[in-house]
Short mmCIF file of C-alpha atoms in Angstrom, two decimals:
data_model
loop_
_atom_site.label_atom_id
_atom_site.label_comp_id
_atom_site.label_asym_id
_atom_site.label_seq_id
_atom_site.Cartn_x
_atom_site.Cartn_y
_atom_site.Cartn_z
CA UNK A 1 -1.35 -10.01 12.43
CA UNK A 2 -0.08 -8.37 15.31
CA UNK A 3 3.31 -9.76 16.48
CA UNK A 4 3.20 -11.56 19.78
CA UNK A 5 6.05 -9.55 21.14
CA UNK A 6 4.29 -6.26 20.72
CA UNK A 7 3.44 -4.89 24.19
CA UNK A 8 -0.20 -4.81 25.25
CA UNK A 9 -1.01 -1.11 26.05
CA UNK A 10 -3.95 1.14 25.80
CA UNK A 11 -2.57 4.57 25.19
CA UNK A 12 -0.94 5.98 21.80
CA UNK A 13 -0.18 9.16 20.19
CA UNK A 14 -2.60 8.25 17.10
CA UNK A 15 -5.07 5.60 16.45
CA UNK A 16 -5.82 4.71 12.77
CA UNK A 17 -9.08 2.75 11.99
CA UNK A 18 -8.73 0.51 8.95
CA UNK A 19 -5.70 -1.11 7.50
CA UNK A 20 -6.29 -0.97 3.95
CA UNK A 21 -3.91 0.69 1.61
CA UNK A 22 -4.81 4.27 2.76
CA UNK A 23 -4.85 3.65 6.51
CA UNK A 24 -1.72 1.65 6.13
CA UNK A 25 0.23 4.48 4.20
CA UNK A 26 -1.31 6.89 6.82
CA UNK A 27 0.15 4.74 9.69
CA UNK A 28 3.49 4.44 7.75
CA UNK A 29 3.92 8.23 7.58
CA UNK A 30 2.98 8.60 11.29
CA UNK A 31 5.41 6.04 12.53
CA UNK A 32 8.09 7.66 10.34
CA UNK A 33 7.38 10.91 12.31
CA UNK A 34 7.90 8.97 15.47
CA UNK A 35 4.39 9.01 16.46
CA UNK A 36 3.44 5.99 18.61
CA UNK A 37 0.78 4.69 16.26
CA UNK A 38 -1.99 2.00 16.68
CA UNK A 39 -3.41 0.55 13.30
CA UNK A 40 -6.72 -1.52 13.84
CA UNK A 41 -8.18 -3.70 11.30
CA UNK A 42 -11.61 -5.44 11.87
CA UNK A 43 -10.62 -8.58 9.87
CA UNK A 44 -7.73 -11.04 10.18
CA UNK A 45 -5.05 -10.03 7.65
CA UNK A 46 -4.85 -10.69 4.69
CA UNK A 47 -8.43 -10.49 3.70
CA UNK A 48 -10.60 -9.73 0.62
CA UNK A 49 -13.59 -7.96 2.24
CA UNK A 50 -12.61 -4.39 1.32
CA UNK A 51 -11.11 -2.48 -1.45
CA UNK A 52 -7.30 -3.08 -1.16
CA UNK A 53 -7.02 -6.81 -2.04
CA UNK A 54 -6.06 -8.55 -5.21
CA UNK A 55 -2.86 -8.57 -7.26
CA UNK A 56 -2.98 -5.36 -9.32
CA UNK A 57 -3.95 -1.86 -9.73
CA UNK A 58 -3.17 0.91 -12.44
CA UNK A 59 -0.71 3.55 -11.68
CA UNK A 60 -0.58 6.31 -14.21
CA UNK A 61 0.58 10.00 -14.48
CA UNK A 62 -2.30 11.13 -16.74
CA UNK A 63 -5.30 12.40 -14.92
CA UNK A 64 -8.10 14.61 -16.20
CA UNK A 65 -8.06 16.54 -12.91
CA UNK A 66 -4.91 18.51 -12.42
CA UNK A 67 -5.16 18.34 -8.64
CA UNK A 68 -4.42 14.44 -8.93
CA UNK A 69 -1.85 14.84 -11.62
CA UNK A 70 0.14 17.20 -9.69
CA UNK A 71 0.35 14.35 -7.03
CA UNK A 72 1.44 11.79 -9.11
CA UNK A 73 5.38 12.60 -9.31
CA UNK A 74 5.22 12.48 -5.47
CA UNK A 75 3.25 9.14 -5.43
CA UNK A 76 6.00 7.56 -7.90
CA UNK A 77 8.69 8.78 -5.68
CA UNK A 78 7.05 7.39 -2.75
CA UNK A 79 6.14 3.91 -4.08
CA UNK A 80 9.92 3.71 -5.28
CA UNK A 81 11.12 4.58 -1.83
CA UNK A 82 8.88 1.76 -0.49
CA UNK A 83 10.44 -0.54 -2.98
CA UNK A 84 13.73 0.35 -1.67
CA UNK A 85 12.76 0.12 2.05
CA UNK A 86 11.54 -3.42 1.45
CA UNK A 87 13.70 -4.76 -1.15
CA UNK A 88 10.50 -5.73 -3.07
CA UNK A 89 9.43 -5.01 -6.70
CA UNK A 90 6.03 -3.14 -6.44
CA UNK A 91 5.49 -1.86 -9.91
CA UNK A 92 6.01 -3.04 -13.49
CA UNK A 93 5.94 -0.37 -16.14
CA UNK A 94 3.77 -1.47 -19.02
CA UNK A 95 2.47 2.01 -20.46
CA UNK A 96 -1.23 3.13 -20.58
CA UNK A 97 -3.43 3.55 -23.47
CA UNK A 98 -6.18 6.02 -23.21
CA UNK A 99 -8.96 5.55 -25.65
CA UNK A 100 -11.77 7.93 -26.66
CA UNK A 101 -13.21 10.16 -29.38
CA UNK A 102 -10.99 13.14 -30.73
CA UNK A 103 -11.40 16.17 -28.71
CA UNK A 104 -13.10 14.44 -25.72
CA UNK A 105 -12.48 16.65 -22.87
CA UNK A 106 -11.17 14.21 -20.29
CA UNK A 107 -8.89 12.70 -22.88
CA UNK A 108 -7.49 16.23 -23.73
CA UNK A 109 -7.10 16.88 -20.31
CA UNK A 110 -5.02 13.85 -19.77
CA UNK A 111 -2.95 14.59 -22.73
CA UNK A 112 -2.18 17.96 -21.34
CA UNK A 113 -1.31 16.56 -17.88
CA UNK A 114 1.38 14.43 -19.75
CA UNK A 115 2.67 17.47 -21.59
CA UNK A 116 2.56 15.76 -24.80
CA UNK A 117 0.94 16.76 -28.09
CA UNK A 118 0.80 13.48 -30.07
CA UNK A 119 -2.31 11.56 -30.40
CA UNK A 120 -2.50 8.03 -32.10
CA UNK A 121 -4.97 6.94 -34.63
CA UNK A 122 -5.91 3.38 -35.12
CA UNK A 123 -3.00 2.44 -37.45
CA UNK A 124 -0.37 3.96 -35.23
CA UNK A 125 -1.90 2.20 -32.12
CA UNK A 126 -2.15 -1.18 -33.90
CA UNK A 127 1.50 -0.91 -34.81
CA UNK A 128 2.69 -0.34 -31.27
CA UNK A 129 0.10 -2.84 -29.70
CA UNK A 130 -1.37 -5.20 -32.14
CA UNK A 131 -4.13 -6.37 -29.90
CA UNK A 132 -5.98 -3.26 -29.65
CA UNK A 133 -8.24 -2.13 -32.39
CA UNK A 134 -9.50 1.51 -32.26
CA UNK A 135 -12.83 2.18 -33.95
CA UNK A 136 -12.98 4.59 -37.00
CA UNK A 137 -12.39 8.22 -35.87
CA UNK A 138 -11.19 7.49 -32.43
CA UNK A 139 -7.77 8.17 -31.04
CA UNK A 140 -5.57 7.06 -28.31
CA UNK A 141 -2.96 8.89 -26.08
CA UNK A 142 -0.13 6.93 -24.59
CA UNK A 143 1.12 7.40 -20.99
CA UNK A 144 4.44 5.60 -21.20
CA UNK A 145 5.14 6.04 -17.38
CA UNK A 146 2.25 4.21 -16.20
CA UNK A 147 2.02 0.50 -15.20
CA UNK A 148 0.83 -2.00 -12.85
CA UNK A 149 1.37 -1.95 -8.93
CA UNK A 150 1.20 -5.29 -7.23
CA UNK A 151 -1.52 -4.44 -4.76
CA UNK A 152 -1.38 -7.36 -2.30
CA UNK A 153 2.44 -7.07 -2.17
CA UNK A 154 2.31 -3.52 -1.79
CA UNK A 155 -0.06 -3.48 1.24
CA UNK A 156 2.14 -6.20 2.90
CA UNK A 157 5.21 -3.88 2.23
CA UNK A 158 3.79 -0.79 3.78
CA UNK A 159 2.54 -2.70 6.93
CA UNK A 160 5.97 -4.23 7.21
CA UNK A 161 7.73 -0.80 7.23
CA UNK A 162 5.11 0.60 9.73
CA UNK A 163 5.77 -2.26 12.10
CA UNK A 164 9.58 -1.95 11.45
CA UNK A 165 9.31 1.73 12.65
CA UNK A 166 7.62 0.78 15.97
CA UNK A 167 3.80 0.86 14.81
CA UNK A 168 1.39 -1.61 16.40
CA UNK A 169 -0.93 -3.27 14.01
CA UNK A 170 -3.86 -5.21 15.52
CA UNK A 171 -6.09 -7.18 13.11
CA UNK A 172 -9.19 -9.23 14.17
CA UNK A 173 -10.30 -6.20 16.35
CA UNK A 174 -13.66 -4.65 15.18
CA UNK A 175 -14.21 -1.24 16.35
CA UNK A 176 -17.64 -0.99 18.40
CA UNK A 177 -17.53 2.56 19.53
CA UNK A 178 -15.75 5.77 19.22
CA UNK A 179 -15.97 8.45 21.95
CA UNK A 180 -14.89 11.81 20.89
CA UNK A 181 -12.97 14.30 23.26
CA UNK A 182 -9.64 15.85 23.89
CA UNK A 183 -8.78 12.45 24.27
CA UNK A 184 -10.57 9.90 21.89
CA UNK A 185 -11.52 6.50 23.19
CA UNK A 186 -11.94 3.65 20.73
CA UNK A 187 -13.70 0.43 22.06
CA UNK A 188 -12.91 -2.66 20.11
CA UNK A 189 -14.03 -6.32 20.42
CA UNK A 190 -10.69 -6.79 22.36
CA UNK A 191 -9.91 -3.72 24.24
CA UNK A 192 -10.24 -0.13 24.82
CA UNK A 193 -7.49 2.28 23.51
CA UNK A 194 -7.02 6.11 23.88
CA UNK A 195 -5.00 8.69 21.75
CA UNK A 196 -5.34 12.43 21.30
CA UNK A 197 -5.79 12.04 17.63
CA UNK A 198 -7.88 9.55 15.59
CA UNK A 199 -7.85 8.83 11.85
CA UNK A 200 -10.74 6.90 10.21
CA UNK A 201 -9.80 5.16 6.96
CA UNK A 202 -12.51 2.17 7.21
CA UNK A 203 -13.36 2.03 3.50
CA UNK A 204 -17.06 0.93 2.93
CA UNK A 205 -17.72 1.12 6.85
CA UNK A 206 -16.48 4.73 7.05
CA UNK A 207 -20.22 5.98 6.72
CA UNK A 208 -21.32 3.98 9.73
CA UNK A 209 -18.29 5.10 11.98
CA UNK A 210 -18.79 8.78 11.33
CA UNK A 211 -22.61 8.44 11.63
CA UNK A 212 -21.66 7.69 15.40
CA UNK A 213 -19.98 11.00 15.45
CA UNK A 214 -22.93 13.05 13.96
CA UNK A 215 -21.74 13.22 10.54
CA UNK A 216 -23.64 12.04 7.46
CA UNK A 217 -21.32 11.60 4.47
CA UNK A 218 -22.68 10.77 1.04
CA UNK A 219 -20.66 7.62 0.78
CA UNK A 220 -22.15 4.72 -1.35
CA UNK A 221 -20.53 1.39 -1.21
CA UNK A 222 -20.65 -0.40 -4.68
CA UNK A 223 -20.04 -3.99 -5.44
CA UNK A 224 -17.87 -4.21 -8.58
CA UNK A 225 -17.45 -7.23 -10.86
CA UNK A 226 -13.77 -7.80 -11.62
CA UNK A 227 -13.65 -9.99 -14.83
CA UNK A 228 -10.82 -11.78 -16.49
CA UNK A 229 -10.87 -12.64 -20.32
CA UNK A 230 -9.01 -15.49 -21.99
CA UNK A 231 -7.11 -15.10 -25.23
CA UNK A 232 -8.64 -16.95 -27.97
CA UNK A 233 -5.04 -18.45 -28.98
CA UNK A 234 -2.43 -18.11 -26.14
CA UNK A 235 0.10 -15.52 -27.11
CA UNK A 236 -1.50 -14.69 -30.47
CA UNK A 237 -3.31 -11.52 -29.33
CA UNK A 238 -0.26 -9.57 -28.12
CA UNK A 239 -2.23 -9.13 -24.86
CA UNK A 240 0.12 -10.92 -22.56
CA UNK A 241 2.25 -9.73 -19.41
CA UNK A 242 4.07 -7.13 -21.73
CA UNK A 243 0.86 -5.43 -22.97
CA UNK A 244 -0.13 -1.99 -21.73
CA UNK A 245 -3.09 -1.07 -19.43
CA UNK A 246 -5.73 0.76 -20.91
CA UNK A 247 -8.69 3.05 -19.88
CA UNK A 248 -11.65 4.50 -21.95
CA UNK A 249 -12.74 7.98 -21.77
CA UNK A 250 -16.12 9.31 -23.15
CA UNK A 251 -17.31 6.22 -25.21
CA UNK A 252 -21.00 6.26 -25.68
CA UNK A 253 -21.37 2.59 -24.97
CA UNK A 254 -19.36 2.85 -21.63
CA UNK A 255 -20.34 6.08 -19.99
CA UNK A 256 -18.62 4.78 -16.65
CA UNK A 257 -15.54 3.97 -18.40
CA UNK A 258 -13.80 0.53 -18.89
CA UNK A 259 -10.27 -0.18 -17.82
CA UNK A 260 -7.96 -3.30 -18.48
CA UNK A 261 -4.57 -4.62 -17.13
CA UNK A 262 -2.26 -7.18 -18.80
CA UNK A 263 -2.19 -10.87 -18.10
CA UNK A 264 -0.49 -10.83 -14.55
CA UNK A 265 -2.99 -12.29 -12.00
CA UNK A 266 -3.98 -15.25 -14.13
CA UNK A 267 -1.76 -16.48 -17.04
CA UNK A 268 -3.52 -16.05 -20.43
CA UNK A 269 -6.41 -13.85 -18.89
CA UNK A 270 -6.76 -10.08 -19.26
CA UNK A 271 -8.44 -8.20 -16.66
CA UNK A 272 -11.02 -5.95 -18.20
CA UNK A 273 -13.66 -4.13 -16.04
CA UNK A 274 -16.40 -1.65 -16.13
CA UNK A 275 -15.87 1.12 -13.72
CA UNK A 276 -19.28 0.92 -12.35
CA UNK A 277 -21.15 -1.26 -9.92
CA UNK A 278 -24.29 -1.95 -7.82
CA UNK A 279 -24.98 -0.48 -4.23
CA UNK A 280 -24.45 -2.86 -1.49
CA UNK A 281 -24.30 -2.77 2.41
CA UNK A 282 -20.52 -3.97 2.91
CA UNK A 283 -21.95 -6.21 5.76
CA UNK A 284 -23.87 -8.15 3.15
CA UNK A 285 -21.51 -8.25 0.26
CA UNK A 286 -20.88 -12.10 0.57
CA UNK A 287 -24.65 -12.93 0.45
CA UNK A 288 -24.76 -12.03 -3.17
CA UNK A 289 -24.20 -15.37 -5.08
CA UNK A 290 -20.98 -15.52 -7.16
CA UNK A 291 -23.29 -17.09 -9.98
CA UNK A 292 -25.55 -13.99 -9.91
CA UNK A 293 -25.92 -12.52 -13.43
CA UNK A 294 -23.38 -9.54 -13.88
CA UNK A 295 -25.22 -6.56 -15.30
CA UNK A 296 -22.08 -5.13 -16.92
CA UNK A 297 -21.10 -8.42 -18.91
CA UNK A 298 -22.98 -7.27 -21.99
CA UNK A 299 -21.24 -3.95 -22.01
CA UNK A 300 -17.93 -5.55 -21.60
CA UNK A 301 -18.49 -8.22 -24.08
CA UNK A 302 -19.50 -5.86 -26.82
CA UNK A 303 -16.32 -3.72 -25.91
CA UNK A 304 -14.05 -6.72 -26.26
CA UNK A 305 -15.57 -7.93 -29.44
CA UNK A 306 -14.84 -4.46 -31.01
CA UNK A 307 -11.56 -3.15 -29.40
CA UNK A 308 -9.90 -6.67 -28.21
CA UNK A 309 -10.91 -9.17 -30.80
CA UNK A 310 -8.21 -11.55 -29.63
CA UNK A 311 -10.25 -12.28 -26.39
CA UNK A 312 -13.16 -14.48 -25.82
CA UNK A 313 -16.33 -12.46 -25.29
CA UNK A 314 -17.37 -14.20 -22.04
CA UNK A 315 -15.50 -13.76 -18.71
CA UNK A 316 -13.25 -16.81 -17.77
CA UNK A 317 -13.02 -15.63 -14.13
CA UNK A 318 -15.30 -13.16 -12.10
CA UNK A 319 -14.31 -11.78 -8.66
CA UNK A 320 -15.77 -8.89 -6.60
CA UNK A 321 -14.27 -5.72 -5.11
CA UNK A 322 -15.98 -2.65 -3.20
CA UNK A 323 -15.73 0.92 -4.21
CA UNK A 324 -16.93 3.47 -1.71
CA UNK A 325 -18.11 6.45 -4.13
CA UNK A 326 -18.72 10.03 -3.31
CA UNK A 327 -21.32 12.09 -5.75
CA UNK A 328 -18.27 13.72 -7.44
CA UNK A 329 -15.93 10.63 -7.35
CA UNK A 330 -13.21 13.09 -5.46
CA UNK A 331 -11.85 11.80 -2.06
CA UNK A 332 -12.85 13.20 1.38
CA UNK A 333 -9.54 14.03 3.31
CA UNK A 334 -10.57 16.30 6.14
CA UNK A 335 -10.86 16.91 9.88
CA UNK A 336 -14.27 16.30 11.32
CA UNK A 337 -16.10 19.80 11.34
CA UNK A 338 -16.82 19.36 15.00
CA UNK A 339 -14.03 17.31 16.31
CA UNK A 340 -10.75 18.69 14.87
CA UNK A 341 -8.57 15.66 16.52
CA UNK A 342 -10.52 13.26 14.34
CA UNK A 343 -9.60 13.01 10.65
CA UNK A 344 -11.42 11.26 7.98
CA UNK A 345 -10.18 9.63 4.66
CA UNK A 346 -12.85 8.04 2.54
CA UNK A 347 -14.69 7.94 -0.79
CA UNK A 348 -11.74 6.76 -2.83
CA UNK A 349 -14.19 5.93 -5.62
CA UNK A 350 -12.09 2.99 -7.54
CA UNK A 351 -9.13 5.19 -8.20
CA UNK A 352 -7.40 5.88 -4.85
CA UNK A 353 -4.89 2.90 -4.58
CA UNK A 354 -2.10 4.51 -6.73
CA UNK A 355 -2.45 7.90 -4.79
CA UNK A 356 -2.22 6.10 -1.41
CA UNK A 357 1.35 7.18 -0.38
CA UNK A 358 0.32 10.97 -0.83
CA UNK A 359 -3.11 10.41 0.75
CA UNK A 360 -1.43 8.85 3.70
CA UNK A 361 1.08 11.83 3.93
CA UNK A 362 -1.88 14.34 3.76
CA UNK A 363 -3.91 12.64 6.56
CA UNK A 364 -0.82 12.45 8.73
CA UNK A 365 -0.37 16.24 8.17
CA UNK A 366 -4.01 16.99 8.89
CA UNK A 367 -3.85 14.89 12.08
CA UNK A 368 -0.61 16.69 13.18
CA UNK A 369 -2.05 20.11 12.54
CA UNK A 370 0.36 20.77 9.78
CA UNK A 371 -0.06 22.65 6.59
CA UNK A 372 -1.03 20.03 3.98
CA UNK A 373 1.32 19.49 1.02
CA UNK A 374 -1.37 20.15 -1.62
CA UNK A 375 -4.46 22.28 -1.96
CA UNK A 376 -7.23 20.37 -0.10
CA UNK A 377 -10.24 22.41 -1.30
CA UNK A 378 -11.45 19.44 -3.48
CA UNK A 379 -11.42 17.06 -0.77
CA UNK A 380 -13.35 19.09 1.97
CA UNK A 381 -16.23 17.59 3.77
CA UNK A 382 -18.02 21.09 3.59
CA UNK A 383 -18.50 20.57 -0.38
CA UNK A 384 -21.35 18.51 0.66
CA UNK A 385 -24.23 20.47 2.28
CA UNK A 386 -26.03 19.26 5.47
CA UNK A 387 -23.54 16.71 6.53
CA UNK A 388 -23.31 17.70 10.22
CA UNK A 389 -26.22 16.26 12.22
CA UNK A 390 -27.05 15.81 15.61
CA UNK A 391 -24.36 13.50 17.38
CA UNK A 392 -25.70 10.26 18.50
#
């Protein structure tokens, strides 16, 4: 929450809307560049209404897309820098097992991104990680650099450093209106703020904000079921806190992919989820009963019985999270096509947390009119036709 000692003022160098991990890292980079930055969050912190809550996320070097894998060394470096700045452990190296059919294009691209030639068959994988049971003819690739980011702790850490560098964080302030211009005016439930630069990183609410600015982005919020599965015999499945993360690629029974993390959040429970969900209005997320049937349970149960036989086949705990997907599942990191002093970061499609340090740096660079550190072609708004409508 905003510190009582912070001055009540209305004019800043930059305003960032949305204090999830992407907005918080954007504000962090701006404050380190000595920009007087206001970070606005509609909910009281901490909260679980968006996409940045929870205790764990996967971080990995392996990526099918080269433009993401090129960013990962910088991401690891910046995460380590944040650890040093706060004296807090934010990452546990566990390794990551990528599973799929031999020759599967994304699996091969991941292997190339790691610069390794070796693939593991069922026997080799079982020797390393007895809890995993590959099916006949399938292979695995091991990313030994990968691990678990402690998500809640990471979000608190980056916000702490932002404020230490003079940044202003105001939570419990919902943005009601954005008025573009050479100076952007942002009206919230608690005040009116002005700045020559605005960055919107509002997660599932981004689509509604940019619609005010005449922009119709193809952003689809999805409600994701996050499931935790109990070991049949505690400690016997080799799936405790020292086991690796995993990710499936190209399995016919899981076209959207399945991922898992070791027992960290709940002792004796492994996090295994389907990278898929149901469309939802973020304002109505909590109107879905927690007891409602999970359409992905059957997919996950079948996978677990085949690949992770040491786990029970029904989830012990179910939680929810929101993804905001683009049609191609690549991010949007770009200036508004009409208002160049408004920058948008959106559509992180369930794989953005690990990349937040670099995303924040890129959004900072775009806002300050600098040459971005990476090729931005894959993140341009213009890749989607017909997004610029009549301003409302």
